[in-house]
Short mmCIF file of C-alpha atoms in Angstrom, two decimals:
data_model
loop_
_atom_site.label_atom_id
_atom_site.label_comp_id
_atom_site.label_asym_id
_atom_site.label_seq_id
_atom_site.Cartn_x
_atom_site.Cartn_y
_atom_site.Cartn_z
CA MET T 1 141.82 35.60 143.67
CA ASN T 2 143.02 34.24 140.68
CA CYS T 3 145.98 35.12 138.44
CA TYR T 4 145.13 36.73 135.59
CA TYR T 5 148.00 34.29 133.26
CA CYS T 6 147.33 30.73 134.68
CA GLY T 7 144.01 31.18 136.33
CA VAL T 8 145.35 29.66 139.16
CA ASP T 9 143.58 30.65 142.44
CA ILE T 10 146.00 32.16 144.43
CA GLY T 11 144.55 34.49 147.19
CA ASP T 12 145.79 37.11 148.17
CA GLU T 13 149.23 36.01 147.08
CA GLN T 14 151.20 39.70 145.27
CA GLN T 15 153.07 36.50 142.01
CA CYS T 16 151.83 33.98 141.83
CA PRO T 17 153.64 30.75 142.89
CA TYR T 18 152.83 28.60 140.00
CA CYS T 19 153.61 30.49 136.74
CA GLY T 20 155.37 33.11 138.82
CA ALA T 21 152.73 36.32 137.39
CA ASP T 22 153.04 39.85 139.05
CA GLN T 23 149.12 40.71 140.16
CA ARG T 24 150.08 44.17 141.48
CA ILE T 25 149.45 45.25 137.86
CA TYR T 26 146.53 43.38 137.25
CA TRP T 27 145.21 44.43 140.36
CA LYS T 28 146.13 48.21 139.29
CA ILE T 29 144.09 47.13 135.93
CA LEU T 30 141.14 45.65 137.92
CA HIS T 31 141.00 49.05 140.11
CA ALA T 32 141.03 51.58 137.32
CA SER T 33 137.98 49.41 135.42
CA ALA T 34 135.46 49.39 138.86
CA GLN T 35 136.54 53.60 138.94
CA ALA T 36 135.80 53.99 135.44
CA TYR T 37 132.76 52.20 136.08
CA ASN T 38 131.76 53.41 139.47
CA GLU T 39 132.75 57.44 137.48
CA GLY T 40 130.30 55.45 134.43
CA LEU T 41 127.01 55.17 137.27
CA GLN T 42 127.54 58.64 138.70
CA ARG T 43 126.87 59.96 135.19
CA ALA T 44 124.60 57.74 134.35
CA GLN T 45 122.26 58.52 137.46
CA VAL T 46 122.45 62.15 136.83
CA ARG T 47 121.76 61.30 133.05
CA ASP T 48 124.74 62.30 131.41
CA LEU T 49 124.39 58.80 129.72
CA SER T 50 127.01 60.01 127.04
CA GLY T 51 129.32 60.73 129.86
CA ALA T 52 128.68 57.67 131.41
CA ALA T 53 128.84 55.40 127.94
CA VAL T 54 132.45 56.62 128.17
CA SER T 55 133.65 55.75 131.19
CA LEU T 56 131.93 52.42 130.73
CA HIS T 57 133.70 52.37 127.79
CA ARG T 58 136.93 53.03 129.84
CA SER T 59 136.14 50.61 132.67
CA LEU T 60 135.44 47.52 129.71
CA ARG T 61 138.55 48.70 128.10
CA MET T 62 140.31 48.10 131.22
CA ASN T 63 138.76 44.48 132.47
CA LYS T 64 136.35 43.56 129.63
CA TYR T 65 135.06 40.72 132.19
CA ASN T 66 133.27 43.70 133.69
CA THR T 67 129.72 42.29 133.39
CA GLN T 68 128.25 45.16 136.27
CA ALA T 69 130.20 48.06 133.31
CA ARG T 70 128.75 46.12 130.43
CA ASN T 71 125.42 45.34 131.76
CA LEU T 72 125.26 49.62 132.67
CA LEU T 73 126.38 50.13 129.05
CA GLY T 74 123.86 48.15 127.10
CA LEU T 75 121.29 50.21 129.52
CA VAL T 76 122.35 52.84 128.42
CA TYR T 77 122.47 52.57 125.27
CA PHE T 78 118.68 50.77 125.54
CA GLU T 79 118.02 54.43 127.31
CA MET T 80 119.43 56.57 124.22
CA GLY T 81 117.67 54.66 122.17
CA GLN T 82 120.61 52.96 121.09
CA THR T 83 118.86 49.04 121.09
CA THR T 84 121.30 47.02 118.26
CA LEU T 85 123.88 48.36 120.93
CA ALA T 86 122.01 47.76 124.36
CA LEU T 87 121.22 43.81 123.12
CA ARG T 88 125.07 43.84 121.80
CA GLU T 89 126.13 44.75 125.01
CA TRP T 90 123.77 42.32 126.73
CA VAL T 91 124.59 39.65 124.65
CA VAL T 92 128.13 39.92 125.70
CA SER T 93 127.53 40.05 128.65
CA LYS T 94 125.29 37.14 129.06
CA ASN T 95 128.05 35.25 127.25
CA PHE T 96 131.00 36.23 129.36
CA GLN T 97 128.75 35.01 132.73
CA PRO T 98 126.13 32.93 131.93
CA ASP T 99 124.92 32.09 135.06
CA ASP T 100 123.88 34.78 137.39
CA ASN T 101 123.69 37.33 134.74
CA PRO T 102 120.98 40.73 136.03
CA VAL T 103 120.92 40.98 132.07
CA ASP T 104 118.82 38.59 132.12
CA ARG T 105 115.79 40.17 132.87
CA TYR T 106 116.71 43.14 130.29
CA LEU T 107 116.78 40.37 127.44
CA THR T 108 113.57 38.74 128.67
CA SER T 109 111.76 42.27 128.12
CA VAL T 110 112.81 43.51 125.20
CA GLN T 111 112.24 39.93 123.85
CA LYS T 112 108.92 40.04 124.44
CA PRO T 113 106.67 40.04 121.01
CA GLY T 114 106.59 42.74 119.13
CA ILE T 115 109.20 45.20 120.56
CA LEU T 116 111.82 44.61 118.24
CA ASN T 117 109.98 44.68 115.34
CA ARG T 118 108.88 48.15 116.69
CA LEU T 119 112.32 49.06 117.49
CA ASP T 120 113.68 47.93 114.22
CA SER T 121 110.71 49.66 112.26
CA ILE T 122 111.79 53.26 114.31
CA ALA T 123 115.30 52.46 113.38
CA GLN T 124 114.82 52.02 109.35
CA LYS T 125 112.63 55.03 109.88
CA TYR T 126 115.19 57.30 111.61
CA ASN T 127 117.38 55.81 109.37
CA GLN T 128 115.07 56.94 106.36
CA ALA T 129 115.04 60.65 107.80
CA LEU T 130 119.12 60.81 107.29
CA ALA T 131 118.76 59.92 103.96
CA TYR T 132 116.64 62.77 103.21
CA CYS T 133 118.97 64.49 104.80
CA ARG T 134 121.60 63.67 102.28
CA GLN T 135 118.61 64.06 99.18
CA ASP T 136 118.65 67.55 100.60
CA SER T 137 114.66 67.20 101.12
CA ARG T 138 114.53 68.79 104.32
CA ASP T 139 110.86 68.82 104.60
CA LEU T 140 110.25 65.23 104.69
CA ALA T 141 113.04 64.39 106.82
CA ARG T 142 111.50 66.78 109.65
CA ILE T 143 108.30 64.95 109.03
CA GLN T 144 109.70 61.67 109.54
CA LEU T 145 111.77 62.78 112.66
CA LYS T 146 108.91 64.02 113.92
CA ARG T 147 107.07 60.99 113.16
CA ILE T 148 109.97 58.68 115.05
CA ILE T 149 109.32 61.26 118.17
CA GLY T 150 105.91 60.71 118.27
CA SER T 151 106.46 56.76 118.85
CA HIS T 152 109.46 56.58 120.43
CA PRO T 153 110.99 59.86 122.44
CA LYS T 154 113.71 58.53 123.62
CA LEU T 155 116.09 58.46 120.78
CA VAL T 156 118.30 61.00 121.21
CA GLU T 157 119.73 60.89 117.57
CA ALA T 158 116.26 61.68 115.87
CA TYR T 159 115.77 65.65 118.08
CA GLN T 160 119.52 66.11 117.51
CA LEU T 161 118.78 65.63 113.28
CA LEU T 162 115.98 67.65 114.20
CA ALA T 163 117.43 70.08 115.78
CA LEU T 164 120.22 70.55 113.26
CA LEU T 165 117.05 70.91 110.50
CA LEU T 166 115.88 73.61 112.05
CA ILE T 167 119.02 75.75 112.67
CA GLN T 168 120.29 75.08 109.08
CA ASP T 169 116.30 77.02 109.01
CA GLY T 170 116.54 79.47 110.69
CA LYS T 171 113.55 78.04 113.59
CA TYR T 172 115.41 78.07 116.18
CA GLU T 173 112.90 78.27 118.64
CA GLU T 174 111.74 74.74 117.14
CA ALA T 175 115.12 73.81 117.46
CA ARG T 176 115.64 74.92 121.05
CA ARG T 177 112.66 73.25 122.35
CA ALA T 178 113.81 69.78 120.73
CA LEU T 179 116.99 70.05 121.72
CA VAL T 180 115.59 70.71 125.42
CA SER T 181 113.74 67.37 125.06
CA ALA T 182 116.91 65.31 123.80
CA ALA T 183 118.62 67.16 127.06
CA LYS T 184 116.49 65.33 129.27
CA ILE T 185 117.44 62.17 127.82
CA ASP T 186 121.08 62.74 128.33
CA SER T 187 121.70 65.88 129.95
CA LYS T 188 125.16 66.62 128.30
CA ASN T 189 125.63 65.10 125.31
CA PRO T 190 128.47 66.96 123.26
CA ILE T 191 125.96 67.49 120.47
CA THR T 192 122.85 68.56 121.31
CA MET T 193 125.19 71.35 123.78
CA ALA T 194 126.97 72.25 120.51
CA TYR T 195 123.40 73.14 119.03
CA MET T 196 122.37 74.71 121.65
CA GLU T 197 124.73 76.91 121.30
CA GLU T 198 124.32 78.02 118.32
CA VAL T 199 120.92 78.21 119.58
CA ARG T 200 121.76 80.23 121.76
CA ALA T 201 123.79 82.23 120.07
CA SER T 202 121.85 83.38 117.62
CA TYR T 203 119.46 84.73 120.32
CA THR T 204 121.40 86.88 121.66
CA ALA T 205 122.35 87.72 117.86
CA LYS T 206 119.17 88.64 117.31
CA LYS T 207 118.87 90.58 120.74
CA LYS T 208 121.70 92.80 119.88
CA SER T 209 120.06 94.03 116.32
CA ARG T 210 116.53 94.54 118.40
CA ARG T 211 118.54 96.74 121.20
CA ARG T 212 120.76 98.85 118.37
CA ARG T 213 117.34 99.27 116.44
CA ARG T 214 115.64 100.47 119.99
CA ALA T 215 118.90 102.54 120.73
CA ARG T 216 118.04 103.91 117.18
CA LYS T 217 114.53 104.80 116.92
CA ASP T 218 115.32 106.07 120.91
CA GLU T 219 117.37 108.63 120.62
CA PRO T 220 117.71 111.90 118.62
CA GLU T 221 120.82 112.07 116.11
CA MET T 222 122.56 114.95 115.21
CA ALA T 223 124.49 114.62 111.86
CA VAL T 224 127.22 115.74 111.81
CA GLY T 225 129.10 115.73 108.04
CA ALA T 226 128.86 112.04 107.17
CA GLU T 227 128.60 111.00 110.88
CA ALA T 228 125.66 111.09 113.55
CA VAL T 229 126.28 112.57 116.59
CA VAL T 230 123.63 111.48 119.52
CA ALA T 231 122.83 113.51 121.77
CA PRO T 232 121.00 113.11 125.32
CA GLN T 233 117.70 114.95 125.79
CA PRO T 234 117.53 116.14 129.62
CA GLY T 235 114.19 115.40 131.29
CA ILE T 236 112.05 118.28 132.15
CA LEU T 237 112.56 117.91 135.91
CA GLU T 238 116.23 118.89 134.32
CA VAL T 239 114.75 121.76 131.99
CA LEU T 240 113.15 122.85 134.77
CA ASP T 241 116.12 122.42 137.69
CA GLY T 242 114.19 123.21 140.35
CA SER T 243 115.24 126.87 140.48
CA GLY T 244 111.90 128.82 138.59
CA SER T 245 114.80 129.95 135.82
CA GLY T 246 113.10 127.45 133.69
CA ILE T 247 109.69 128.15 133.82
CA VAL T 248 110.32 131.56 132.65
CA ASN T 249 112.57 130.95 130.34
CA ILE T 250 109.99 128.46 128.94
CA LEU T 251 107.15 131.29 129.57
CA LEU T 252 109.38 134.26 127.65
CA GLY T 253 109.73 131.42 124.68
CA ALA T 254 105.91 131.13 124.38
CA GLY T 255 105.12 135.36 124.44
CA LEU T 256 107.81 135.42 121.68
CA GLY T 257 106.21 132.58 119.95
CA ILE T 258 102.99 134.47 120.12
CA LEU T 259 104.62 137.79 119.57
CA VAL T 260 106.29 136.49 116.10
CA ALA T 261 102.93 134.69 115.26
CA MET T 262 101.23 138.66 115.79
CA PHE T 263 103.43 140.08 113.51
CA LEU T 264 105.12 138.42 111.13
CA ILE T 265 102.65 134.70 110.27
CA VAL T 266 98.75 136.20 111.17
CA PRO T 267 99.73 139.04 108.81
CA THR T 268 100.28 136.82 106.10
CA MET T 269 97.92 134.30 106.48
CA ARG T 270 95.75 137.70 106.20
CA GLN T 271 97.51 138.30 102.71
CA ASN T 272 97.10 135.48 101.35
CA GLU T 273 92.79 135.31 102.41
CA ASN T 274 93.13 138.25 100.71
CA ASN T 275 94.34 137.19 97.94
CA ASP T 276 92.68 134.77 97.20
CA ALA T 277 89.80 136.13 97.88
CA GLN T 278 90.55 138.72 95.40
CA ASN T 279 91.28 136.43 92.94
CA ALA T 280 88.42 134.45 93.42
CA LEU T 281 86.62 137.53 92.34
CA VAL T 282 88.57 137.90 89.11
CA SER T 283 87.76 134.72 88.57
CA ALA T 284 83.96 135.34 88.92
CA ASN T 285 83.85 138.51 87.34
CA LYS T 286 85.34 136.86 84.45
CA GLU T 287 83.20 133.88 84.62
CA ALA T 288 80.26 136.49 84.54
CA ALA T 289 81.98 138.36 82.02
CA THR T 290 81.73 135.10 79.63
CA SER T 291 78.24 134.63 80.66
CA ALA T 292 76.99 138.04 79.71
CA ASN T 293 78.43 137.86 76.19
CA ASN T 294 77.71 134.13 76.26
CA ILE T 295 74.07 135.52 76.82
CA ALA T 296 74.26 138.72 74.81
CA SER T 297 75.52 135.79 71.40
CA LEU T 298 72.18 133.68 72.30
CA GLU T 299 70.02 136.60 72.41
CA LYS T 300 71.04 137.69 68.97
CA GLN T 301 70.53 134.15 67.92
CA VAL T 302 67.13 134.01 69.08
CA GLU T 303 66.09 136.84 67.64
CA ALA T 304 67.52 136.37 64.04
CA LEU T 305 65.33 133.25 64.76
CA ASN T 306 62.85 135.22 65.83
CA LYS T 307 62.86 136.99 62.63
CA GLU T 308 63.52 134.06 60.31
CA LEU T 309 60.24 132.09 62.37
CA ASP T 310 58.35 135.17 62.19
CA LYS T 311 58.36 134.62 58.09
CA TYR T 312 56.18 131.68 58.33
CA THR T 313 54.22 132.18 61.21
CA GLY T 314 51.03 134.25 61.69
CA GLN T 315 51.08 134.87 57.89
CA GLY T 316 51.55 131.27 56.69
CA ASP T 317 54.06 128.99 54.02
CA LEU T 318 54.35 130.36 50.24
CA LYS T 319 51.30 127.67 50.17
CA THR T 320 49.32 129.20 52.48
CA SER T 321 49.81 132.87 50.76
CA TYR T 322 48.44 132.00 47.79
CA GLU T 323 46.21 130.15 48.96
CA LYS T 324 44.80 133.03 51.18
CA LEU T 325 45.51 135.02 48.28
CA LEU T 326 42.86 132.96 46.18
CA GLU T 327 40.55 133.44 48.81
CA ALA T 328 40.63 136.40 49.10
CA GLN T 329 40.12 136.89 45.23
CA LYS T 330 36.58 134.49 45.40
CA ALA T 331 35.47 136.64 47.98
CA MET T 332 35.90 139.65 46.07
CA ASP T 333 34.18 138.50 43.21
CA GLU T 334 30.96 137.36 45.92
CA GLY T 335 31.11 140.67 47.14
CA ASP T 336 32.18 139.85 50.46
CA SER T 337 34.49 142.19 51.48
CA GLU T 338 35.09 141.30 55.13
CA LYS T 339 35.94 137.67 54.38
CA ALA T 340 38.58 139.61 51.39
CA VAL T 341 39.61 141.93 54.27
CA ALA T 342 40.83 138.82 56.25
CA ALA T 343 41.95 136.25 53.74
CA ILE T 344 44.22 139.02 52.45
CA GLY T 345 45.58 140.05 56.24
CA THR T 346 46.95 136.11 55.87
CA VAL T 347 48.77 136.66 52.97
CA ASN T 348 52.93 137.33 52.79
CA GLU T 349 53.11 138.89 50.59
CA THR T 350 57.50 139.38 50.05
CA LEU T 351 56.57 135.04 49.23
CA LEU T 352 54.41 136.03 46.44
CA SER T 353 56.02 136.07 42.53
CA ALA T 354 55.36 139.26 40.22
CA ASN T 355 52.15 138.41 39.57
CA GLY T 356 51.42 137.39 42.74
CA LYS T 357 52.20 140.38 43.98
CA ALA T 358 50.01 142.57 41.23
CA VAL T 359 46.74 140.11 42.13
CA TYR T 360 47.47 141.01 45.64
CA GLU T 361 47.96 144.48 45.32
CA SER T 362 44.66 144.83 42.45
CA ILE T 363 43.43 143.12 45.28
CA ASN T 364 44.06 144.95 48.29
CA GLY T 365 43.91 148.16 46.23
CA THR T 366 40.02 146.91 45.74
CA ILE T 367 39.74 146.31 49.37
CA GLN T 368 41.30 149.66 50.73
CA GLU T 369 39.10 151.46 47.90
CA GLU T 370 35.95 150.01 49.49
CA ALA T 371 37.17 150.86 53.10
CA ALA T 372 37.94 154.72 52.66
CA LYS T 373 34.73 154.69 50.42
CA ASP T 374 33.19 153.19 53.79
CA THR T 375 35.39 155.35 55.79
CA TYR T 376 34.57 158.47 54.17
CA ALA T 377 30.55 158.06 54.77
CA GLU T 378 31.18 157.27 58.25
CA GLY T 379 33.47 161.06 58.53
CA SER T 380 31.04 162.65 56.33
CA SER T 381 27.98 161.83 57.88
CA ALA T 382 29.95 162.89 61.26
CA PHE T 383 30.98 166.16 59.72
CA ARG T 384 27.53 166.95 58.45
CA SER T 385 26.09 166.05 62.24
CA ARG T 386 29.01 168.30 63.80
CA LYS T 387 30.99 165.88 65.41
CA TYR T 388 33.77 166.47 64.49
CA GLU T 389 35.62 164.83 66.98
CA GLU T 390 34.48 161.99 65.81
CA ALA T 391 34.93 163.10 62.38
CA ILE T 392 39.02 163.59 62.19
CA PRO T 393 40.43 159.87 62.51
CA LEU T 394 37.81 158.29 59.81
CA LEU T 395 38.99 161.64 57.36
CA LEU T 396 41.75 160.82 58.21
CA GLN T 397 42.69 157.52 57.34
CA VAL T 398 41.17 158.86 54.11
CA VAL T 399 43.42 161.98 53.47
CA GLU T 400 46.23 159.35 54.33
CA PHE T 401 44.94 156.52 51.51
CA ASP T 402 43.93 159.22 49.17
CA PRO T 403 44.43 162.92 49.48
CA GLU T 404 42.23 164.03 46.48
CA TYR T 405 40.32 161.03 47.53
CA SER T 406 36.09 162.79 46.47
CA ASP T 407 37.54 165.48 44.95
CA GLY T 408 39.22 166.47 47.82
CA TYR T 409 36.27 166.89 49.93
CA ALA T 410 37.71 164.83 52.55
CA LEU T 411 40.85 166.94 53.18
CA TYR T 412 38.54 170.08 53.28
CA TYR T 413 36.16 168.64 55.76
CA LEU T 414 39.36 166.91 57.75
CA ALA T 415 40.86 170.67 57.82
CA GLN T 416 36.71 172.32 58.39
CA SER T 417 36.92 169.00 61.67
CA TYR T 418 40.35 170.34 63.12
CA GLU T 419 38.79 174.65 62.35
CA ASN T 420 35.86 173.36 64.12
CA THR T 421 37.17 171.78 67.29
CA GLU T 422 40.21 174.85 67.79
CA ASP T 423 42.84 173.22 65.76
CA THR T 424 44.13 176.12 64.14
CA LYS T 425 47.46 174.48 63.84
CA SER T 426 46.07 171.54 61.77
CA ALA T 427 43.76 173.67 60.14
CA ALA T 428 46.19 175.90 58.53
CA LYS T 429 48.36 172.39 57.83
CA TYR T 430 45.12 170.50 55.51
CA TYR T 431 43.91 173.94 53.86
CA ALA T 432 47.16 174.56 52.18
CA GLN T 433 47.30 170.63 51.22
CA PHE T 434 43.81 171.72 49.58
CA ALA T 435 44.76 175.04 48.08
CA GLU T 436 47.86 173.46 46.64
CA LEU T 437 45.89 170.47 45.42
CA PHE T 438 43.05 172.14 43.69
CA PRO T 439 44.60 176.07 43.32
CA ASN T 440 41.91 176.69 40.07
CA THR T 441 38.98 175.72 42.55
CA SER T 442 37.19 178.41 44.45
CA ARG T 443 37.00 175.64 47.13
CA GLY T 444 40.73 175.83 46.56
CA ARG T 445 41.33 179.83 47.00
CA VAL T 446 39.30 180.01 50.18
CA ALA T 447 41.31 177.09 51.71
CA LYS T 448 44.07 179.05 50.40
CA SER T 449 42.48 182.68 52.20
CA LYS T 450 42.02 180.82 55.39
CA ALA T 451 45.12 179.15 55.28
CA GLU T 452 46.70 182.77 55.33
CA SER T 453 44.82 184.03 57.73
CA MET T 454 44.17 180.84 59.87
CA GLY T 455 43.80 182.88 63.34
CA GLU T 456 42.68 186.01 62.08
CA SER T 457 39.42 185.31 61.13
CA ASP T 458 37.67 182.63 62.53
CA PRO T 459 33.99 182.43 60.25
CA GLY T 460 31.20 180.05 62.37
CA ASP T 461 30.96 177.44 61.46
CA GLU T 462 27.32 176.68 60.10
CA GLU T 463 28.53 178.99 57.69
CA THR T 464 31.50 177.20 56.73
CA VAL T 465 29.47 174.03 56.11
CA GLU T 466 26.92 176.33 53.90
CA ALA T 467 29.61 177.83 51.98
CA VAL T 468 31.45 174.10 51.03
CA GLU T 469 28.01 172.23 50.33
CA ASN T 470 27.17 174.58 48.05
CA GLU T 471 31.09 175.11 46.55
CA GLN T 472 30.02 170.81 46.32
CA MET T 473 26.75 171.03 44.77
CA ALA T 474 27.84 173.82 42.30
CA ASP T 475 31.18 170.63 41.08
CA MET W 1 127.81 78.52 112.43
CA LEU W 2 127.19 74.95 111.96
CA ASP W 3 128.13 73.56 109.19
CA PHE W 4 125.50 72.03 108.15
CA GLU W 5 127.20 69.24 105.74
CA GLU W 6 129.59 68.75 108.49
CA GLU W 7 127.74 67.68 111.05
CA LEU W 8 125.87 65.66 109.44
CA LYS W 9 128.42 63.50 107.78
CA LYS W 10 128.40 62.92 112.57
CA PHE W 11 125.18 61.39 112.40
CA LYS W 12 125.23 57.49 111.75
CA PRO W 13 122.64 54.99 110.52
CA ILE W 14 121.20 52.67 113.65
CA PRO W 15 122.08 49.13 113.11
CA ASP W 16 118.94 46.98 112.76
CA THR W 17 118.24 44.52 115.45
CA SER W 18 119.14 41.46 112.92
CA GLU W 19 122.22 42.66 112.72
CA VAL W 20 123.55 42.18 116.66
CA ALA W 21 125.10 39.34 115.36
CA GLY W 22 127.87 41.48 112.97
CA ALA W 23 127.94 44.01 116.15
CA ILE W 24 128.90 41.33 118.53
CA TYR W 25 131.36 40.41 116.33
CA ASP W 26 133.14 43.27 115.05
CA ARG W 27 132.51 44.32 118.91
CA ASP W 28 137.03 44.47 119.92
CA LEU W 29 136.73 43.05 123.39
CA THR W 30 140.13 43.35 123.95
CA ASP W 31 141.09 44.69 127.13
CA MET W 32 144.15 45.81 129.34
CA VAL W 33 144.36 42.08 130.91
CA ASP W 34 144.63 40.88 127.91
CA ILE W 35 147.37 43.19 126.79
CA LEU W 36 148.94 42.83 130.08
CA LYS W 37 148.94 38.59 129.65
CA GLU W 38 150.02 39.16 125.63
CA MET W 39 153.14 41.34 127.55
CA VAL W 40 154.12 38.56 129.62
CA LYS W 41 153.65 35.81 126.93
CA GLU W 42 156.27 37.84 125.31
CA LYS W 43 158.63 38.39 128.17
CA ARG W 44 158.99 34.98 128.95
#
């Protein structure tokens, strides 16, 4: 071994025979450096890369020429995605031990074409993502970090930064996944563990709040003042209690319930139903009365309108009435009484003026006179033919038109016709009327006596007819 | 609860490979042997 101070090979001497430097401290330092390296190696083997880096740094602090420790530190950095730091350690290692240094293999593999460019590109992207984070552009940062992880899945810091962003946004599950991936590379990284603990804490808090909510839902609460007291719910087995008294209690309760329903609830329900029915009936009656009133009102309206209509229908309007009046006048002039009767029958007298009414009455009087003449001829003919039943209605028409028609003969024949049909009451009536109208005639005197004695003396038909005919001839 | 801003400060930019030389120069390579040498030198 060489002296650490003068560099001369002194073998196993504790003190340098040339410079006198005490070698024991140096040995202790080398031993401590070797121990730290061993510790770093063990940690690296269990993927505690952060711990390994710490141990290897300590080893190199004691002995910077510990090539194995430096090479391993470079390898640890490279595994964690820190390419530049890895290259730094390897270059220094190569510088301290240019020959027979295993770092040549690492440097050769890294310096292959395109690899360094790719690693630089990843470093730039990560730095950009970090800048996005500092500008509070978290969405862009997340996208960038996911891209980096996709192309270079060993960059522990990318996972950690992504997890930090996700935790900040409350996306704990995604954060947990990122941290698990980071832990697969560096199992005991302090930042990864701290973030994982944060995620666990959030899960615990969620579970607790969920349990509280579930407990609130499941457990019945009896409010007592401002506080709520949770009452435990007995199970069905506890209620039954295996003794049978529970069943009896249940049956008693059910029986009481039925009785309460029968004596309290059912009558009330029936009463309500009856009230409803009565109300419905009253309402229906009101509606019916209203409908009846409406019907009566409508009927009155219809009646009034029909009356109004009657003035115009069948008898014609004003113009038609005058036309028919002229038509009746013309028919009378031509001697066509039938046509005149038909025309005058459709004239509305109420619509005519005073002159019109005078014409109407004149024509109507003429027509009726003509009609009376014909009716009297027919009635008197029936009387002479002793067809009294036929004669009575015809003579009645004539008498109603003019009781003095044909010097009272129509009236006299009517009285005689009633007498001959043994209707003495009617006969006496018309005899009395005749005697009153013609008191100073012989027929008047006969009529008077007949009216007075009607019922006592009943002269024969033939005598009466002959007497009357004789009197007629004499008059 | 994590302080996002504080945590963010822990993250440093990754140096480019072109910065390896600078990183080497910045690397403090002093070890305990160097200190021991200094101590022996001063003692003498």
